[in-house]
Structures are given as structure tokens and as C-alpha cells.
Amino acid sequence: MAEITLTFPDGAKRAVPKGASGIEVAKSIAPSLAKRTVAMVLDGVLMDAADPIEHDAAIKFVARTDPEALELIRHDCAHVLAEAVQDLWPGTQVTIGPVIENGFFYDFAKAEPFHPDDLPRIEKRMREIIAKSAPFAKEVWGRDKAKAFFEEKGEHFKVELVDAIPAGEDVKIYKQGEWLDLCRGPHMTSTGQIGNAFKLQRFSGSYWRGDAQGPQLQRIYGTAWASDKDLAAHLHMLEEAEKRDHRKLGREMDLYHFQEEGPGTVFWHAKGWTLFQALVSYMRRRLAGDYDEVNAPQVLDKSLWETSGHWGWYQDNMFAVKSASAFENPRDEARDQRVFALKPMNCPGHVQLFKFGLKSYRDLPVRLAEFGCVHRYEASGALHGLMRVRAFTQDDAHVFCTEDQLEAECLKINDLMMSVYKDFGFQEVTVKLATRPEKRVGTDAMWDHAENILRKVLAKMAAEDSRIKTGINEGEGTFYGPKFEYTLRDAIGREWQCGTTQVDFNLPARFGIFFVDADGEKKQPVMVHRAICGSLERFLGILIESTGGHLPLWLAPVQAVVATIVSDADQYANEAVKALRKAGLRVETDLRNEKINYKVREHSLAKVPVLLVVGKREAEERKVSVRRLGSDKSTVMSLDEAIAALKEEATPPDLKRD
RNA sequence: GCCGCAAUAGCUCAGCCGGUAGAGCACCGCAUUCGUAAUGCGGGGGUCGGGGGUUCGAGUCCCUCUUGCGGCACCA
């Protein structure tokens, strides 16, 4: 019999019969190895342990506790979920059930909706199935057999999936006892290896093939881990994330609120607005010298949006306004029936600003910045706290330049982005190039050209800054041009797309803008749209969640509270606050007739970074007892020392550099 | 927008088979001057999200609208 050579992770080599399965090889080494093997990695590819090995390869046996097994546990768990659901509700059709970050889901087509009480029932059935520990058995079926089988069972979605498998690829079936599923695999050797460290979390609606026009399915989400400890850790992490929810913190810190009459719009409280303004002031300083800050109208004639293309593309998501009397009397032609749009973007406004007056090549690049408040009629189901709203402020800018200047402008923007993110404590940044979408405007030649420039720039950016990871988002560009998407990773590992740089050859053409070049000819500039924070509202939401409300001193709306222990210290407390404010600090007093314990608790819950406690002693010695948020220790120092230290710490990072 | 769930005092929540609302915190008043995460006592506060229906009677059951929550879809 022909032999092949397997190479093990430790470099050891072993000759085995050609066509032997992974399990057979493991058994030949040691029965215990075979017993704990749930899968194998062959030349870097995760496979069933029962698959035959046909040629020389690097092999690694995967145990249930190996990191490679985690996706198998989750995927197997999805299969068991599907079996349990079909057990409990015969006639339910199964569709797909992939592994996702931290878990899995399965989409079902079922006439009756799931009920919250169903989850524990399903979970119970799953544990029973797992307890039976049926082996996973793979079979390769003929396409016709598979189609006939699923058709006969009324599994119409599976039939579609079989049809979608490319010719020449096997139609694989995985059996677990009586139940089976069409599946690419791989799987572990039996359902028993899934273990018990899983939990069904929630269910929701979803769409077949992600198509909102298509059939609506019901999705069940679960999480699964190798051990109870890992599961518990994950659930604990979810609880922690919930505590940081900016909607909850916003209320506790008295920053903002939402109410029924203004769906998707923010009521900024005084403290929240102070935070907002601290962000705007910072960004404004970062623009100084390079950008001209402008302000374009909030409401502009519909025709402008037709020219820009927004009306055609995003009409459903735009707010349109007429005069109130025109609304009441829509047929009265004597009244102004003109339709205006609330701006959803700043760019058409900035184009008008560029157009005003003749521009020379000497003026370029023209960089117009605006903290523009835009309105977008977002779908009701999309709204989410500060993260997705219908009115938000962008730190927007448009650069009008020549094609020759494009690369340098993109790099300049990139430098600013990275510097800003660093100031807010974000170290890891991913920049992805989003290329032409299916639905778009402009010629292919234009897209080729623009994408090529950005590809080149992306390579340069990555070469110049080791913090930048890069990638490509195929087909994710905007309708008018390709873009860079900047994604930040927050303190608890979540990713947020914030910045964007978009190259646009279209808008200049649509609006017919030009500059006079050195040769006296009219030339069309290129436009670069760029935002760093993106939506300031959302960016603050991210900051609040990332810091858990423990904002750095320079951003905290109330930087310190001077709290008295006895009323004898009131006068001194007032003097201290006066001195602190004189130093530019945002400070409040708490002279209430309450115990110091009460005050400490209250200001801690409100996330005030610094508590300056003053009693009789401090008043007599002109000192303060400094207690930092999150610490139960306090340090007594002179008022002057405290002011100097806080003033230094509260200086925004950009001002410290100068 | 779609699927599911929910909405009771400022906040967090209880309220059974339908019988006309309750707690804690917060707020107000009084007492207390106290050394680093809740001082005590007293008081006020609700068209039970809006509208309609069933019923002798609706916070509770039904319909509908609005808003929120979890996803999906969308995100210029």
C-alpha cells in the first residue's frame, strides 16, 4: 500500500498509509490521542477528523480545548439548535446557521413567531440532544438526490442552497443521529463534544439572503464556549458592556435625553453640551491654519439636491420642508409651494461657497470645514441613542484641489486623523479602501482612476504609520466615489467606523465648478469629502462607552466638585471654587447639609473625576483633600498645589504639545 | 421599513383570574454639623404612552397609532 508522510507541529514526521483517516492516524499513535481528537488541521485547513488523508501534509490534531475547536463547538451547536427547533416545531424550515463572533445563529422559516419562553425550552432540548452524543457523519450526495430529498421534506430554502453550490463542488450532508443538514463542514466527531457551556441569547427577525424584499425569517442567537468558565467570562463581559451603555450613562451623568416628540434627536443638557463644546473647540483648534471654517444654509431648494444627486438617491431618507401655510393649502398657487430639503450633507453647500467668485489655481487647495448639523430621515428601526440619530453634527470638510494635489491632501488628512484619534486615546486604527458599489454614477474609467490613486495612498499611509492596519471593502464605496473608512477599536475591544475620506470626481462635474489654471484654461477640481469624528453625537457616544463615563479631565463637563464636611467650611469652599475657576477649571460646589459619605457617593455615581473635600482642617490650612473617581484614597495638599496639578491635567492634549 | 417584545410617579420597578394604583431612590419640609460610596422623621407627587372598542366595571382583555428595546435591512 502506498504511503504518505505527515509532519507534526513539533517537526516529527511519520509515514502512514495513503487514504488513512485522521482518526486512524491518531489511533495508531495513541488511543488517548484518538479519543481527544475532535478535528484536524491539514496544511492549515481545518477538517473533519474522519476525512481521509491523500497526500503528504502538515498535520495537527485538534482537541476540544484547542482554540481551533471553538468555531466547531459553535457550528455544531448551531446544528443542534436546528435539530431541537425542528423537534419542537415540526414543519419549521431550516436555512443557514453560521458561526459568528462569540457564538452562532440559525435562521428558521416558521409560521408562528418564537416567544421569549421558547428559548429555555429549546435550550433544554439541545442539552438532551447533546447528552445522546450522536456521531457527526458526513456523506457526499448527488445533487439530484439532495434536491429530491429536501424537496420531499418541504425544505425549500435548502433546495435553493443546493442549487447555489457551484458545479464541481460536493454536496455534503452531515448527519447527527436521525437529523441531518446540508453543510460545508467541518464538524467535530459527535454532538457530545459540544459540551454544556452554551446559552441561547435572543431571537429576532432576519431576511433570507439578507434581502429586505425577500422572505422574513426568524433568527435565534446563541453563544458557545469550550468551558463554563469561558462562558461565564463572556456573559460577565456583556454585563459590563451593558453598564457602559451611553444611554444609561447619559442619564446618570445628566448629559442628554431623548423624548417621544423628537424621535432620533438629542436634548443636550448643560453638562452634555459642555462636553460637546469641548470636542468642537478641540477640533476647531486642530483645523486652524489649514482649513477655513464656513457655514452653509440648513435649508436649500430641492433643485440643488437634484443636481447633486442626493434627491434621486436618498429621497426616502431626506426631510423636505415647505412653509406651514403651503402644507395647509397645497393647492393654493398664490402661496410659495417651493420644496426645500433640510441638508443631509454639507457638500452641495460647500460647492456653492467654492463657486462664489472665480478661483485660480493659486487658491488651491481650498479646504472648507463646517461643524454642519445635518438631518437624515433614518428608518425608525435604525435609531439607537446617540449612535444613530436623525439630526447630527459632522466635523465635515471638503477639499477642492487639482488631481496632482490629491495624494498629498489624502496623506495630510490621514496625519490629522491619526493625531486626533491618538488624542482621544484610540491606538488601533484600521483603514479600509471601499471600492465601487454596484449602483453608482460616473464612468468606469473615472472609478479605475480614483481607486488606483487611493490604493497607492493607502500603501503609503500604512508604510508611514505602524498603527495603521489596512484592508479592502469591496463594493462599499459611495455612489459618487471610492473612500477610506477609518475604524477605531475601543477600550473593550469593539470596533467603530468613524473617519472617512472620499474622493469625488462627480460632484464637481455635476455642479460644473472650475478653477482657472496657469495656462488660463478652465479646469475642474477634484473634491475630497472628509470627516474625522464623523457624527459628533456618535463620537461622544463612543467616547462615553469606551471610557465607561470616566472621561479624561479635559473633556469632563464638571471637572471637580468642592464638597464640604461642615458648614463652617462653606466660605473657604466658595473661595476655593473661585480660585479653581479663575484657573479655567469647570468646578462646582456642594455645600448641602449632607454627610460627606452621601456627597462622595453621589458625585462618584455622577462620574465627577475629582472630588475636593474640605472640612474645618482644610479651611484653616488652605488645603484640599483630593479624591479621584474610582479610588477610595484621598490626598491632602494645598489648594495652590491642587490647582496647578488639575490645571496641567485639564489642558487638552493638543495644547500640551505646543 | 420588517420580525418580536415593551411602555405604570423624575428614576428603577411591583401590581394574580378584570373590582377604580404601590415600593425604593429622587423631590419638598423639619431635625441633624457629621471626616471620604446612602442620617432620621414627616410630606407632596400618577388622566397607568395616545385614541378607540369589549364590559356593570379596564393599568389588566381586543384593535390602532406613537415611542422605546433586541435583531434584520439601511447608513450619502
XYZ file of C-alpha atoms (C1' of nucleotides) in Angstrom:
734
model
C 0.000 0.000 0.000
C 1.231 3.481 -0.876
C 2.481 5.557 1.981
C 2.479 9.266 2.607
C 4.409 11.366 5.095
C 2.766 13.518 7.728
C 4.634 16.277 9.510
C 3.529 17.134 13.060
C 3.682 20.555 14.739
C 6.834 19.559 16.665
C 8.540 18.710 13.358
C 8.256 14.946 13.798
C 7.454 13.011 10.646
C 5.500 9.829 10.296
C 4.681 7.597 7.344
C 1.068 6.447 7.165
C -0.971 4.551 4.585
C -2.376 6.814 1.864
C -6.065 7.385 2.448
C -5.957 6.753 6.194
C -8.321 8.980 8.157
C -7.116 11.427 10.743
C -8.674 9.363 13.496
C -6.929 6.219 12.268
C -3.611 8.003 12.287
C -4.266 9.312 15.788
C -5.242 5.854 16.965
C -2.041 4.427 15.536
C -0.069 6.881 17.654
C -2.054 6.518 20.871
C -5.654 5.582 21.667
C -5.841 8.513 24.071
C -4.880 10.901 21.275
C -7.636 9.486 19.081
C -10.053 9.864 21.939
C -9.420 13.536 22.465
C -9.171 14.433 18.788
C -12.241 16.274 17.527
C -10.833 17.529 14.218
C -7.575 18.093 12.405
C -5.763 20.869 10.641
C -4.251 19.652 7.397
C -1.880 22.076 5.678
C -3.563 24.873 7.563
C -7.106 23.823 6.706
C -9.497 22.742 9.454
C -11.072 19.379 8.515
C -13.132 16.512 9.872
C -11.027 14.039 11.814
C -12.669 11.290 9.765
C -11.520 12.736 6.418
C -9.026 10.559 4.533
C -5.541 11.956 4.048
C -4.437 11.511 0.468
C -1.027 13.142 0.300
C 1.950 14.399 2.263
C 0.882 17.132 4.576
C 1.499 19.074 7.749
C -0.981 17.800 10.302
C -2.232 18.951 13.683
C -4.792 17.097 15.740
C -7.292 19.401 17.333
C -8.548 18.727 20.852
C -11.812 20.156 22.106
C -9.956 22.651 24.258
C -7.755 23.950 21.432
C -8.574 27.388 20.063
C -9.266 25.851 16.637
C -12.106 23.823 18.137
C -14.057 26.872 19.255
C -15.623 27.530 15.878
C -16.502 23.843 15.625
C -18.209 23.899 19.012
C -20.230 26.878 17.857
C -21.036 25.469 14.467
C -22.035 22.086 15.928
C -24.149 23.952 18.436
C -25.985 25.680 15.597
C -26.818 22.274 14.116
C -28.110 21.034 17.431
C -30.174 24.206 17.759
C -31.743 23.472 14.371
C -32.496 19.878 15.327
C -34.054 20.991 18.611
C -36.255 23.557 16.878
C -37.443 21.056 14.272
C -38.107 18.555 17.038
C -40.240 21.020 18.932
C -41.934 22.586 15.913
C -42.194 20.044 13.101
C -42.670 21.756 9.771
C -40.216 24.541 10.565
C -37.807 25.002 7.685
C -34.131 25.411 8.364
C -31.981 27.800 6.344
C -28.479 28.770 7.400
C -26.687 28.680 10.741
C -23.211 30.174 10.671
C -20.622 30.852 13.337
C -20.261 34.489 14.302
C -18.074 36.352 16.763
C -18.548 34.723 20.199
C -21.263 32.379 19.013
C -23.627 31.364 16.291
C -27.129 31.830 14.957
C -29.604 29.847 12.947
C -32.333 31.273 10.708
C -35.646 29.462 10.566
C -38.758 29.782 8.445
C -41.611 29.175 10.830
C -45.193 30.397 10.572
C -45.654 31.164 14.270
C -43.198 33.572 15.854
C -40.961 32.402 18.658
C -41.899 33.500 22.138
C -39.357 34.517 24.786
C -40.363 31.482 26.834
C -39.353 29.253 23.926
C -35.643 29.861 24.419
C -35.320 27.866 27.658
C -37.400 25.077 26.104
C -35.163 24.910 23.061
C -32.066 25.047 25.215
C -33.343 22.148 27.305
C -33.989 20.089 24.171
C -30.495 20.940 22.922
C -28.936 19.624 26.109
C -30.893 16.404 25.688
C -29.644 16.026 22.124
C -26.074 16.716 23.196
C -26.395 14.179 26.027
C -27.174 11.500 23.432
C -23.831 12.289 21.847
C -24.706 11.146 18.339
C -21.710 10.973 15.991
C -21.455 13.517 13.167
C -21.331 11.519 9.952
C -20.507 13.171 6.652
C -21.961 11.911 3.386
C -21.486 13.212 -0.108
C -24.712 13.153 -2.052
C -25.507 13.606 -5.694
C -27.033 16.969 -6.438
C -30.283 15.367 -7.649
C -30.590 13.181 -4.606
C -30.042 16.144 -2.310
C -32.595 18.274 -4.138
C -35.156 15.486 -4.211
C -34.621 14.821 -0.524
C -35.073 18.412 0.592
C -37.954 18.982 -1.800
C -39.740 15.984 -0.397
C -39.200 17.286 3.128
C -40.554 20.697 2.153
C -37.199 22.345 2.850
C -37.453 24.913 0.074
C -34.640 27.058 1.353
C -32.263 24.105 1.447
C -33.200 23.320 -2.157
C -32.153 26.848 -3.076
C -28.904 26.362 -1.200
C -28.179 23.115 -3.071
C -28.802 24.946 -6.335
C -26.360 27.626 -5.287
C -23.480 25.175 -4.752
C -21.082 25.614 -7.671
C -20.917 22.731 -10.149
C -17.957 20.527 -9.368
C -18.264 21.082 -5.640
C -19.535 18.213 -3.468
C -22.968 18.364 -1.903
C -22.139 17.473 1.672
C -24.576 16.229 4.255
C -23.833 15.960 7.959
C -25.896 13.531 9.990
C -26.224 13.656 13.751
C -28.331 10.633 14.681
C -31.627 10.865 12.819
C -31.275 14.513 11.949
C -29.231 15.838 9.043
C -28.308 19.118 7.453
C -26.774 20.316 4.244
C -23.436 21.703 5.369
C -19.982 22.585 4.192
C -18.472 21.384 7.471
C -16.232 20.612 9.152
C -17.674 19.275 12.377
C -16.388 17.517 15.460
C -16.846 13.803 15.787
C -20.038 13.865 17.878
C -22.615 16.219 19.320
C -21.438 15.241 22.782
C -18.258 17.246 22.269
C -20.219 20.486 22.204
C -20.444 20.358 25.973
C -22.745 22.476 28.054
C -21.088 25.864 28.004
C -23.612 27.481 25.695
C -26.599 29.736 26.033
C -29.335 30.916 23.719
C -29.444 34.679 23.959
C -32.178 36.203 21.862
C -34.226 35.853 18.771
C -35.110 38.380 16.120
C -36.305 38.789 12.589
C -33.951 38.422 9.650
C -34.194 38.205 5.891
C -33.489 35.313 3.583
C -30.170 36.082 1.939
C -30.155 39.451 3.710
C -32.675 40.753 1.205
C -35.300 43.023 2.736
C -37.603 42.267 -0.225
C -37.261 38.540 0.360
C -38.928 36.203 2.868
C -38.678 37.121 6.513
C -37.058 34.503 8.733
C -36.654 34.130 12.461
C -33.159 34.089 13.862
C -32.017 32.622 17.153
C -28.683 33.792 18.526
C -26.544 31.802 20.913
C -23.113 31.903 22.436
C -20.953 28.824 22.995
C -17.613 28.199 24.652
C -15.272 25.360 25.491
C -15.783 25.695 29.228
C -18.277 27.044 31.738
C -15.594 29.428 32.877
C -15.235 30.936 29.404
C -18.994 31.196 29.075
C -19.274 32.923 32.429
C -16.484 35.316 31.485
C -18.246 36.204 28.263
C -21.586 36.751 29.973
C -19.828 38.905 32.524
C -18.263 40.958 29.750
C -21.725 41.506 28.270
C -22.983 42.719 31.628
C -20.065 45.121 31.858
C -20.761 46.441 28.373
C -24.364 46.991 29.390
C -23.244 49.101 32.336
C -21.357 51.343 29.904
C -24.351 51.853 27.673
C -24.191 55.530 26.773
C -27.971 55.828 27.022
C -27.792 54.794 30.666
C -24.651 56.819 31.416
C -26.088 59.864 29.672
C -28.958 59.841 32.122
C -26.800 59.150 35.160
C -24.296 61.844 34.213
C -27.050 64.303 33.291
C -25.686 64.794 29.765
C -28.681 64.412 27.434
C -32.051 62.822 26.977
C -34.461 61.767 24.269
C -38.211 62.043 24.222
C -41.150 60.924 22.193
C -41.751 64.172 20.324
C -38.244 64.179 18.910
C -37.524 60.657 17.770
C -33.861 60.301 16.949
C -32.968 63.794 18.119
C -30.936 64.764 21.147
C -31.860 67.094 24.000
C -28.423 68.135 25.198
C -28.383 69.092 28.888
C -25.980 71.780 30.092
C -23.320 69.243 31.073
C -23.645 67.299 27.852
C -23.385 70.481 25.848
C -20.237 71.439 27.730
C -18.763 68.118 26.660
C -19.958 68.665 23.100
C -18.389 72.103 23.034
C -15.124 70.791 24.458
C -14.997 68.439 21.483
C -15.856 71.177 18.980
C -13.269 73.553 20.445
C -10.634 70.886 20.215
C -11.468 70.079 16.588
C -11.580 73.775 15.744
C -8.052 74.209 17.092
C -6.888 71.266 15.016
C -8.260 72.872 11.853
C -6.749 76.274 12.463
C -4.312 77.349 9.791
C -5.197 74.635 7.311
C -8.936 74.932 6.906
C -11.387 77.793 6.543
C -14.413 77.222 8.723
C -17.657 78.132 6.967
C -21.363 77.703 7.485
C -23.788 76.830 4.706
C -27.592 77.053 4.938
C -29.661 74.432 6.717
C -32.476 74.535 4.202
C -31.882 74.659 0.454
C -34.045 74.376 -2.618
C -34.793 70.875 -3.802
C -33.164 71.635 -7.163
C -29.750 71.791 -5.545
C -30.209 68.273 -4.229
C -31.403 67.092 -7.606
C -28.232 68.443 -9.147
C -26.060 66.813 -6.506
C -27.874 63.524 -6.984
C -28.962 63.189 -3.354
C -32.615 63.714 -4.167
C -32.565 60.792 -6.549
C -30.510 58.501 -4.326
C -31.628 59.332 -0.840
C -35.055 60.910 -1.205
C -36.571 58.379 1.212
C -34.083 59.446 3.833
C -34.404 63.181 3.469
C -36.571 65.689 5.273
C -38.341 68.041 2.888
C -39.973 71.268 4.066
C -42.400 73.827 2.744
C -43.889 76.795 4.520
C -46.523 75.681 7.021
C -49.195 77.576 5.121
C -48.229 75.762 1.917
C -48.687 72.476 3.726
C -52.138 73.519 4.874
C -53.102 74.797 1.425
C -51.261 72.533 -1.007
C -53.357 73.673 -3.994
C -53.122 77.401 -3.410
C -50.737 78.560 -6.114
C -50.627 82.032 -4.720
C -48.610 80.678 -1.849
C -44.977 79.711 -2.132
C -45.182 75.964 -2.798
C -41.433 75.570 -3.221
C -39.973 72.406 -1.703
C -36.771 72.701 0.267
C -34.675 69.979 1.820
C -33.114 70.019 5.243
C -29.493 69.401 4.393
C -28.473 65.753 4.763
C -24.911 66.596 3.680
C -22.763 69.692 3.670
C -21.148 69.169 0.297
C -23.608 70.927 -2.034
C -23.455 73.947 0.254
C -19.670 73.951 0.166
C -19.738 73.652 -3.615
C -21.782 76.876 -3.690
C -19.184 78.510 -1.483
C -16.414 77.382 -3.806
C -18.377 78.643 -6.807
C -18.796 82.104 -5.350
C -16.169 84.145 -7.133
C -13.612 82.926 -9.621
C -10.971 80.548 -8.287
C -7.423 80.486 -9.531
C -5.047 77.543 -9.404
C -3.202 79.706 -6.906
C -6.165 79.357 -4.483
C -5.986 75.564 -4.448
C -6.281 73.566 -2.399
C -9.383 75.202 -0.950
C -10.278 73.478 2.314
C -13.707 74.320 3.693
C -14.671 72.968 7.088
C -18.022 73.098 8.813
C -19.473 71.743 12.004
C -22.584 71.186 9.998
C -25.791 69.944 11.525
C -27.398 67.560 9.069
C -30.798 65.893 9.119
C -31.444 62.445 7.744
C -34.708 60.616 7.961
C -33.286 57.343 9.228
C -35.537 54.281 9.293
C -37.305 54.087 12.631
C -35.749 50.731 13.436
C -32.258 52.101 12.892
C -32.405 54.712 15.660
C -30.190 53.995 18.633
C -29.311 56.544 21.304
C -26.572 58.918 20.153
C -25.174 56.304 17.797
C -27.862 56.616 15.161
C -29.908 59.773 15.139
C -31.891 61.864 12.676
C -30.069 65.119 13.379
C -26.357 65.219 13.996
C -23.308 67.381 13.652
C -20.476 66.386 11.391
C -16.916 67.584 11.668
C -17.098 67.851 7.931
C -14.721 69.337 5.402
C -14.329 69.471 1.660
C -11.038 69.917 -0.072
C -11.084 71.273 -3.603
C -7.783 70.545 -5.297
C -6.086 69.525 -8.503
C -5.512 65.901 -9.288
C -1.807 66.450 -8.700
C -2.529 67.586 -5.167
C -4.847 64.691 -4.388
C -2.320 62.300 -2.947
C -0.724 64.897 -0.692
C -4.160 66.018 0.522
C -5.162 62.455 1.409
C -1.939 61.953 3.316
C -2.366 65.252 5.111
C -5.879 64.254 6.137
C -4.579 60.910 7.291
C -1.997 62.580 9.528
C -4.672 64.703 11.148
C -6.972 61.722 11.628
C -4.320 59.645 13.318
C -3.255 62.524 15.519
C -6.844 63.225 16.616
C -7.573 59.571 17.365
C -4.442 59.376 19.461
C -5.525 62.398 21.485
C -8.753 60.599 22.332
C -6.869 57.500 23.370
C -7.540 55.302 20.356
C -4.393 53.455 19.423
C -5.513 50.824 16.945
C -6.875 52.100 13.671
C -7.917 50.129 10.615
C -8.153 51.939 7.298
C -10.116 50.181 4.604
C -10.474 51.194 0.997
C -14.107 50.920 -0.040
C -14.358 50.373 -3.773
C -17.073 50.994 -6.381
C -20.564 49.829 -5.442
C -22.912 48.157 -7.899
C -25.194 51.184 -8.026
C -23.078 54.213 -8.834
C -22.611 57.226 -11.022
C -19.632 58.060 -13.236
C -17.686 56.118 -15.812
C -15.633 53.010 -15.131
C -12.563 54.903 -16.275
C -13.214 57.510 -13.588
C -13.593 54.785 -10.951
C -10.445 52.992 -12.087
C -8.564 56.219 -11.840
C -9.863 57.206 -8.409
C -9.427 53.735 -6.921
C -5.886 53.499 -8.226
C -4.927 56.751 -6.581
C -6.416 55.644 -3.249
C -4.719 52.258 -3.443
C -1.397 53.986 -3.811
C -2.153 56.369 -0.953
C -3.272 53.512 1.303
C 0.034 51.718 0.806
C 1.900 54.907 1.674
C -0.161 55.513 4.794
C 0.490 52.029 6.091
C 4.190 52.364 5.326
C 4.425 55.630 7.262
C 2.460 54.654 10.375
C 2.738 51.269 12.008
C -0.503 51.803 13.960
C -2.490 51.570 10.752
C -3.843 48.258 9.594
C -5.291 48.244 6.118
C -7.910 46.341 4.184
C -10.306 46.500 1.250
C -14.110 46.717 1.436
C -15.188 45.595 -1.999
C -18.245 47.392 -3.315
C -18.699 49.543 -0.206
C -17.819 52.902 -1.754
C -20.319 55.746 -2.006
C -22.334 56.234 -5.147
C -20.069 59.062 -6.271
C -16.645 57.722 -5.426
C -14.331 55.389 -3.522
C -13.421 56.140 0.079
C -11.244 55.280 3.038
C -13.037 54.102 6.158
C -11.272 54.613 9.481
C -12.258 52.120 12.172
C -11.288 52.531 15.832
C -11.065 49.838 18.464
C -12.402 50.924 21.848
C -11.378 50.043 25.396
C -13.436 46.878 25.462
C -12.472 45.699 22.007
C -15.422 46.894 19.998
C -14.867 48.472 16.604
C -16.391 51.719 15.408
C -16.150 53.232 11.989
C -15.610 56.953 12.424
C -13.475 58.781 9.916
C -13.900 58.773 6.203
C -12.053 60.280 3.241
C -13.945 60.221 -0.022
C -12.628 61.124 -3.421
C -15.229 62.636 -5.677
C -14.896 63.460 -9.367
C -18.661 63.593 -9.738
C -19.953 66.491 -7.725
C -17.540 68.974 -9.373
C -18.811 67.789 -12.747
C -22.465 67.866 -11.766
C -22.193 71.412 -10.466
C -19.778 72.474 -13.194
C -17.231 74.023 -10.850
C -13.852 75.045 -12.163
C -10.714 76.995 -11.424
C -8.552 78.980 -13.801
C -5.299 77.148 -14.352
C -1.856 78.647 -15.018
C -2.447 78.413 -18.760
C -5.659 80.417 -18.451
C -7.855 77.395 -19.157
C -10.852 76.429 -17.028
C -10.168 73.152 -15.217
C -12.299 71.008 -12.977
C -11.074 70.483 -9.417
C -11.311 67.193 -7.564
C -13.289 67.185 -4.352
C -12.328 65.297 -1.230
C -15.021 64.833 1.432
C -13.633 64.088 4.833
C -14.817 63.708 8.420
C -12.720 62.625 11.375
C -15.155 62.075 14.207
C -17.949 61.638 11.693
C -21.045 62.373 13.726
C -20.003 64.284 16.842
C -23.007 62.840 18.659
C -21.973 59.311 17.821
C -18.313 60.007 18.557
C -19.241 61.217 22.035
C -21.367 58.091 22.495
C -18.338 56.004 21.609
C -16.125 58.006 23.981
C -18.620 57.623 26.812
C -18.911 53.883 26.289
C -15.214 53.404 25.789
C -14.341 55.254 28.978
C -17.363 53.943 30.862
C -18.185 57.569 31.646
C -14.747 58.160 33.175
C -13.921 60.944 30.752
C -10.425 62.417 30.753
C -10.252 65.614 32.721
C -10.004 67.862 29.672
C -13.367 66.600 28.432
C -15.281 66.097 31.672
C -18.125 68.608 31.878
C -17.679 69.029 35.614
C -14.010 68.546 36.317
C -14.190 68.814 40.092
C -16.656 69.331 42.902
C -15.666 71.051 46.114
C -17.651 69.313 48.833
C -17.825 70.495 52.396
C -17.943 68.354 55.503
C -19.306 71.045 57.796
C -20.918 74.380 57.055
C -18.031 76.134 58.766
C -16.055 75.362 55.609
C -18.594 76.947 53.253
C -16.804 80.217 52.887
C -13.494 78.562 52.199
C -15.148 76.214 49.686
C -16.516 79.213 47.807
C -13.096 80.833 47.760
C -11.535 77.610 46.529
C -14.061 77.317 43.693
C -13.402 80.903 42.736
C -9.683 80.215 42.522
C -10.189 76.985 40.582
C -12.482 78.700 38.104
C -10.004 81.503 37.716
C -7.548 78.837 36.612
C -10.030 77.843 33.899
C -11.380 74.735 35.571
C -15.023 73.656 35.443
C -15.860 73.315 39.107
C -18.967 73.226 41.259
C -19.585 73.408 44.983
C -21.595 71.040 47.108
C -22.433 72.889 50.311
C -25.535 70.857 51.053
C -26.340 69.817 54.554
C -25.452 66.188 53.891
C -22.898 63.794 55.237
C -19.651 63.541 53.322
C -20.407 59.890 52.603
C -23.549 60.907 50.832
C -21.742 63.520 48.763
C -18.930 61.158 47.842
C -21.398 58.563 46.691
C -23.465 60.969 44.666
C -20.561 62.603 42.813
C -18.959 59.231 42.223
C -22.135 57.979 40.591
C -22.256 61.151 38.504
C -18.692 60.318 37.364
C -17.140 63.568 38.525
C -13.391 62.948 38.059
C -12.134 64.880 41.058
C -13.711 65.454 44.441
C -12.136 68.140 46.614
C -13.273 67.590 50.165
C -12.924 70.424 52.626
C -13.595 70.320 56.362
C -12.535 72.509 59.210
C -8.922 71.397 58.969
C -8.582 72.155 55.257
C -10.310 75.501 55.718
C -7.867 76.526 58.415
C -4.793 75.371 56.483
C -5.996 76.363 52.970
C -5.765 72.784 51.829
C -7.999 70.343 49.987
C -8.448 66.609 50.315
C -8.309 65.267 46.756
C -10.226 62.122 45.954
C -10.122 60.749 42.399
C -13.021 58.965 40.773
C -12.570 55.231 41.078
C -10.248 55.439 44.054
C -11.102 55.190 47.726
C -7.983 57.027 48.778
C -7.547 60.722 49.184
C -4.551 63.010 49.281
C -4.379 66.245 51.207
C -2.488 69.069 49.537
C -2.515 72.824 49.461
C -5.158 74.486 47.339
C -2.476 76.063 45.151
C -0.831 72.721 44.521
C -4.149 71.166 43.621
C -4.989 73.981 41.236
C -1.644 73.711 39.483
C -1.927 69.940 39.128
C -5.511 69.997 37.900
C -4.828 72.835 35.513
C -1.999 70.871 33.976
C -4.059 67.712 33.709
C -7.088 69.520 32.305
C -5.100 71.042 29.460
C -6.273 69.483 26.191
C -3.601 67.257 24.624
C -3.116 69.486 21.596
C -2.341 72.480 23.794
C 0.139 70.487 25.820
C 2.169 69.804 22.701
C 2.702 73.456 21.853
C -39.166 49.951 6.997
C -39.546 44.386 8.668
C -39.986 40.499 12.818
C -40.556 40.072 18.096
C -41.063 42.382 22.897
C -42.292 46.515 25.891
C -44.445 51.425 27.816
C -47.311 52.217 35.473
C -44.506 58.674 39.946
C -38.406 62.319 37.878
C -35.508 57.148 38.018
C -35.699 51.597 38.846
C -39.654 48.503 39.199
C -44.208 45.592 41.701
C -49.435 45.332 40.621
C -52.579 37.480 40.456
C -58.492 35.113 37.446
C -60.727 42.498 35.059
C -63.231 45.204 41.037
C -61.280 52.357 40.386
C -52.852 52.262 41.936
C -47.871 50.603 45.363
C -42.335 50.253 46.938
C -37.275 52.040 46.971
C -34.459 56.079 45.360
C -35.129 61.243 43.898
C -38.027 65.842 45.312
C -40.096 69.249 49.365
C -40.227 70.347 54.901
C -38.177 69.691 59.837
C -34.332 67.897 62.886
C -29.120 66.761 62.492
C -22.837 69.987 61.514
C -21.361 64.841 60.719
C -14.163 63.361 58.036
C -14.439 60.089 52.223
C -19.949 55.451 48.364
C -26.963 56.257 51.107
C -28.549 60.410 58.827
C -33.560 60.248 60.860
C -38.688 61.666 60.769
C -42.668 63.787 58.032
C -44.943 65.378 53.295
C -46.334 66.132 48.208
C -46.441 63.576 43.650
C -49.900 59.249 38.740
C -55.943 61.058 33.017
C -51.216 53.647 34.320
C -47.801 56.399 26.348
C -52.304 58.484 22.886
C -57.029 57.141 20.645
C -60.950 53.602 20.013
C -63.550 49.048 21.490
C -65.463 44.796 24.800
C -67.624 45.032 29.852
C -71.914 46.916 35.150
C -66.655 47.924 35.695
C -60.153 48.138 32.061
C -53.408 49.624 34.404
C -55.096 44.473 33.426
C -58.726 41.863 27.504
C -59.077 43.377 21.915
C -57.891 46.958 17.793
C -54.967 51.072 16.315
C -51.294 54.911 16.493
C -46.757 56.739 18.839
C -42.236 55.898 21.193
C -38.535 52.677 23.088
C -35.722 47.881 23.336
C -33.307 43.291 20.636
C -32.062 41.945 15.883
C -32.651 42.261 10.344
C -32.423 45.685 6.269
C -30.347 50.625 5.629
C -26.246 54.083 6.902
C -24.609 59.766 1.293
